[in-house]
PDB file of C-alpha atoms in Angstrom:
ATOM      1  CA  MET A  13      -0.133   0.085  -0.054  1.00 69.00           C
ATOM      2  CA  GLU A  14       1.373   3.370  -1.052  1.00 91.00           C
ATOM      3  CA  ASN A  15       1.856   6.207   1.691  1.00 95.00           C
ATOM      4  CA  ARG A  16      -0.844   8.137   0.333  1.00 96.00           C
ATOM      5  CA  MET A  17      -3.366   5.123   1.015  1.00 96.00           C
ATOM      6  CA  ILE A  18      -1.591   5.081   4.468  1.00 97.00           C
ATOM      7  CA  GLN A  19      -2.223   8.976   5.012  1.00 98.00           C
ATOM      8  CA  GLN A  20      -6.042   8.385   4.043  1.00 97.00           C
ATOM      9  CA  ARG A  21      -6.306   5.748   6.723  1.00 98.00           C
ATOM     10  CA  MET A  22      -4.710   7.927   9.663  1.00 98.00           C
ATOM     11  CA  GLU A  23      -6.795  10.676   8.467  1.00 98.00           C
ATOM     12  CA  ARG A  24      -9.911   8.780   8.803  1.00 98.00           C
ATOM     13  CA  PHE A  25      -8.991   7.579  12.016  1.00 98.00           C
ATOM     14  CA  LYS A  26      -8.404  10.784  13.623  1.00 98.00           C
ATOM     15  CA  THR A  27     -11.392  12.215  12.365  1.00 98.00           C
ATOM     16  CA  PHE A  28     -13.308   9.170  13.691  1.00 98.00           C
ATOM     17  CA  GLY A  29     -11.675   9.197  17.523  1.00 98.00           C
ATOM     18  CA  GLN A  30     -12.836  13.006  17.342  1.00 97.00           C
ATOM     19  CA  THR A  31     -16.158  11.808  17.103  1.00 97.00           C
ATOM     20  CA  LEU A  32     -16.158  10.127  20.389  1.00 97.00           C
ATOM     21  CA  LYS A  33     -17.837  12.063  23.033  1.00 96.00           C
ATOM     22  CA  GLY A  34     -15.303  13.933  25.076  1.00 96.00           C
ATOM     23  CA  ALA A  35     -12.686  12.794  22.948  1.00 97.00           C
ATOM     24  CA  LYS A  36      -9.317  14.717  21.563  1.00 98.00           C
ATOM     25  CA  VAL A  37      -6.908  13.575  18.864  1.00 98.00           C
ATOM     26  CA  TYR A  38      -3.715  15.894  18.443  1.00 98.00           C
ATOM     27  CA  PHE A  39      -0.496  15.670  17.650  1.00 98.00           C
ATOM     28  CA  ARG A  40       1.461  15.222  20.996  1.00 97.00           C
ATOM     29  CA  GLN A  41       5.064  17.064  20.406  1.00 97.00           C
ATOM     30  CA  ASP A  42       6.861  15.181  23.265  1.00 97.00           C
ATOM     31  CA  TRP A  43       6.052  11.541  21.726  1.00 95.00           C
ATOM     32  CA  GLN A  44       5.746  12.351  17.978  1.00 97.00           C
ATOM     33  CA  VAL A  45       2.652  10.732  17.923  1.00 98.00           C
ATOM     34  CA  PHE A  46      -0.965  11.283  17.047  1.00 98.00           C
ATOM     35  CA  TYR A  47      -2.616  10.916  20.716  1.00 98.00           C
ATOM     36  CA  PHE A  48      -6.119   9.932  21.722  1.00 98.00           C
ATOM     37  CA  ASP A  49      -7.248  11.358  24.381  1.00 98.00           C
ATOM     38  CA  LEU A  50     -10.402  11.468  26.945  1.00 98.00           C
ATOM     39  CA  GLN A  51     -10.225  13.425  29.942  1.00 95.00           C
ATOM     40  CA  GLY A  52      -6.257  13.321  30.075  1.00 95.00           C
ATOM     41  CA  LYS A  53      -6.293   9.567  29.797  1.00 96.00           C
ATOM     42  CA  MET A  54      -4.699   7.918  26.530  1.00 97.00           C
ATOM     43  CA  PHE A  55      -7.090   5.729  24.827  1.00 98.00           C
ATOM     44  CA  GLY A  56      -5.090   5.388  21.909  1.00 98.00           C
ATOM     45  CA  MET A  57      -1.903   6.571  19.698  1.00 98.00           C
ATOM     46  CA  MET A  58      -0.808   6.548  16.066  1.00 98.00           C
ATOM     47  CA  SER A  59       2.361   7.400  13.939  1.00 97.00           C
ATOM     48  CA  ASP A  60       2.477  10.665  12.881  1.00 97.00           C
ATOM     49  CA  GLN A  61       4.318   9.604   9.417  1.00 96.00           C
ATOM     50  CA  ALA A  62       2.473   7.576   6.601  1.00 97.00           C
ATOM     51  CA  ASN A  63       4.791   4.730   5.603  1.00 96.00           C
ATOM     52  CA  GLU A  64       5.410   0.662   5.984  1.00 95.00           C
ATOM     53  CA  GLU A  65       5.814   1.043   9.780  1.00 95.00           C
ATOM     54  CA  THR A  66       2.843   3.641  10.312  1.00 97.00           C
ATOM     55  CA  ILE A  67       0.811   1.761  13.571  1.00 98.00           C
ATOM     56  CA  ILE A  68      -2.155   2.475  15.667  1.00 98.00           C
ATOM     57  CA  THR A  69      -1.920   1.320  19.027  1.00 98.00           C
ATOM     58  CA  LEU A  70      -5.161   0.645  21.039  1.00 98.00           C
ATOM     59  CA  LYS A  71      -6.175  -0.899  24.363  1.00 98.00           C
ATOM     60  CA  ASN A  72      -8.459  -4.180  24.743  1.00 98.00           C
ATOM     61  CA  LEU A  73      -9.080  -6.973  27.195  1.00 98.00           C
ATOM     62  CA  PRO A  74      -6.043  -9.105  27.113  1.00 97.00           C
ATOM     63  CA  ALA A  75      -7.506 -12.210  25.747  1.00 98.00           C
ATOM     64  CA  LYS A  76      -8.844 -10.626  22.851  1.00 98.00           C
ATOM     65  CA  ASN A  77      -5.719  -8.983  22.216  1.00 98.00           C
ATOM     66  CA  GLU A  78      -3.943 -12.450  22.267  1.00 97.00           C
ATOM     67  CA  GLU A  79      -7.049 -13.597  19.551  1.00 98.00           C
ATOM     68  CA  LEU A  80      -6.171 -10.716  17.521  1.00 98.00           C
ATOM     69  CA  ARG A  81      -2.334 -11.189  17.519  1.00 98.00           C
ATOM     70  CA  GLU A  82      -3.545 -14.904  16.426  1.00 97.00           C
ATOM     71  CA  MET A  83      -5.785 -13.960  13.731  1.00 97.00           C
ATOM     72  CA  TYR A  84      -3.509 -11.465  12.306  1.00 97.00           C
ATOM     73  CA  GLN A  85      -0.098 -12.482  12.515  1.00 97.00           C
ATOM     74  CA  GLY A  86       2.317  -9.909  12.012  1.00 96.00           C
ATOM     75  CA  ILE A  87      -0.405  -7.061  11.292  1.00 97.00           C
ATOM     76  CA  VAL A  88      -1.570  -7.208  14.975  1.00 98.00           C
ATOM     77  CA  ILE A  89       1.377  -6.925  17.352  1.00 97.00           C
ATOM     78  CA  PRO A  90       1.906  -6.685  21.418  1.00 97.00           C
ATOM     79  CA  GLY A  91       1.482  -2.861  22.054  1.00 96.00           C
ATOM     80  CA  TYR A  92       4.660  -0.641  21.027  1.00 88.00           C
ATOM     81  CA  TYR A  93       5.885   1.085  24.242  1.00 89.00           C
ATOM     82  CA  THR A  94       2.646  -0.150  26.374  1.00 92.00           C
ATOM     83  CA  ASN A  95       1.560  -2.457  28.529  1.00 95.00           C
ATOM     84  CA  LYS A  96       1.742  -5.503  25.888  1.00 94.00           C
ATOM     85  CA  ASN A  97      -1.250  -7.531  27.865  1.00 96.00           C
ATOM     86  CA  HIS A  98      -3.822  -4.606  27.529  1.00 97.00           C
ATOM     87  CA  TRP A  99      -2.534  -2.766  24.050  1.00 98.00           C
ATOM     88  CA  ASN A 100      -1.997  -4.102  20.693  1.00 98.00           C
ATOM     89  CA  SER A 101      -0.344  -2.340  17.676  1.00 98.00           C
ATOM     90  CA  ILE A 102      -1.934  -2.476  14.275  1.00 98.00           C
ATOM     91  CA  LYS A 103       0.622  -1.926  10.963  1.00 97.00           C
ATOM     92  CA  LEU A 104      -1.614   0.214   8.831  1.00 97.00           C
ATOM     93  CA  VAL A 105       0.275  -0.937   5.623  1.00 96.00           C
ATOM     94  CA  SER A 106      -2.332  -4.243   5.708  1.00 95.00           C
ATOM     95  CA  GLU A 107      -5.650  -3.775   4.642  1.00 92.00           C
ATOM     96  CA  GLU A 108      -6.277  -7.315   6.450  1.00 94.00           C
ATOM     97  CA  LEU A 109      -8.054  -5.441   9.016  1.00 95.00           C
ATOM     98  CA  ASN A 110     -10.400  -3.011   7.353  1.00 96.00           C
ATOM     99  CA  ASP A 111     -11.049   0.815   8.339  1.00 97.00           C
ATOM    100  CA  GLN A 112     -14.395  -0.456  10.034  1.00 98.00           C
ATOM    101  CA  ALA A 113     -12.645  -3.161  11.928  1.00 98.00           C
ATOM    102  CA  ILE A 114      -9.813  -0.628  13.313  1.00 98.00           C
ATOM    103  CA  GLU A 115     -12.850   2.032  13.396  1.00 98.00           C
ATOM    104  CA  GLN A 116     -14.708  -0.608  16.077  1.00 98.00           C
ATOM    105  CA  LEU A 117     -11.294  -1.287  18.001  1.00 98.00           C
ATOM    106  CA  ILE A 118     -10.922   2.462  18.615  1.00 98.00           C
ATOM    107  CA  GLU A 119     -14.297   2.392  20.090  1.00 98.00           C
ATOM    108  CA  ILE A 120     -13.395  -0.411  22.176  1.00 98.00           C
ATOM    109  CA  SER A 121     -10.388   1.203  23.520  1.00 98.00           C
ATOM    110  CA  TYR A 122     -12.513   4.440  24.189  1.00 98.00           C
ATOM    111  CA  ARG A 123     -15.051   2.365  26.017  1.00 98.00           C
ATOM    112  CA  LEU A 124     -12.464   0.621  28.487  1.00 98.00           C
ATOM    113  CA  VAL A 125     -10.768   3.894  29.144  1.00 97.00           C
ATOM    114  CA  TYR A 126     -14.095   5.719  29.790  1.00 97.00           C
ATOM    115  CA  GLN A 127     -15.198   2.833  32.176  1.00 96.00           C
ATOM    116  CA  LYS A 128     -11.848   3.513  34.147  1.00 96.00           C
ATOM    117  CA  LEU A 129     -13.181   7.158  34.480  1.00 96.00           C
ATOM    118  CA  THR A 130     -14.305   8.438  37.753  1.00 95.00           C
ATOM    119  CA  LYS A 131     -18.178   8.900  37.863  1.00 95.00           C
ATOM    120  CA  LYS A 132     -17.993  12.333  38.007  1.00 95.00           C
ATOM    121  CA  GLN A 133     -15.714  12.662  35.018  1.00 94.00           C
ATOM    122  CA  GLN A 134     -18.332  10.379  33.503  1.00 94.00           C
ATOM    123  CA  ALA A 135     -21.151  12.555  33.984  1.00 92.00           C
ATOM    124  CA  GLU A 136     -19.113  15.622  32.770  1.00 90.00           C
ATOM    125  CA  LEU A 137     -19.295  13.864  29.129  1.00 88.00           C
ATOM    126  CA  MET A 138     -22.847  12.843  29.149  1.00 83.00           C
TER     127      MET A 138
END
C-alpha cells in the first residue's frame, strides 16, 4: 500500500476518534505521535508519518488482544511502548483489518478507558 493510502487511513482514524464523546485527537510533540485522549487518559496513539512502519496502538481486553494477534499474525503485534497485555499495535500498511474493523477497535479502546473514569468525569461527558 502506498503512503498516500496510509495517510488517508490515518486521517480517517483521527477524524473518527474526534467523533467520540469528549475525545480529542492531537499531535503530541514530546512523543511525536497522534494522541487519542479522553479526560487526559490515552485510549490510542498513532504514528505521525505515513509509511510501511505506521501503526495505531489501541487498548483491548488481554484475551481479545491474544486472539487478534493469532488471527492477524505480523499485522497485530503487542503494543509498542505500552503494557503488552492491554495494548496492541496494528500495522496500517495491511488492509487485512479494514477501516471499519479498526474503527470498532478504536471505539472499544475508548470504552475501556471511559469505564475507568470517575463517575464525576463520566457525568461531565454526558
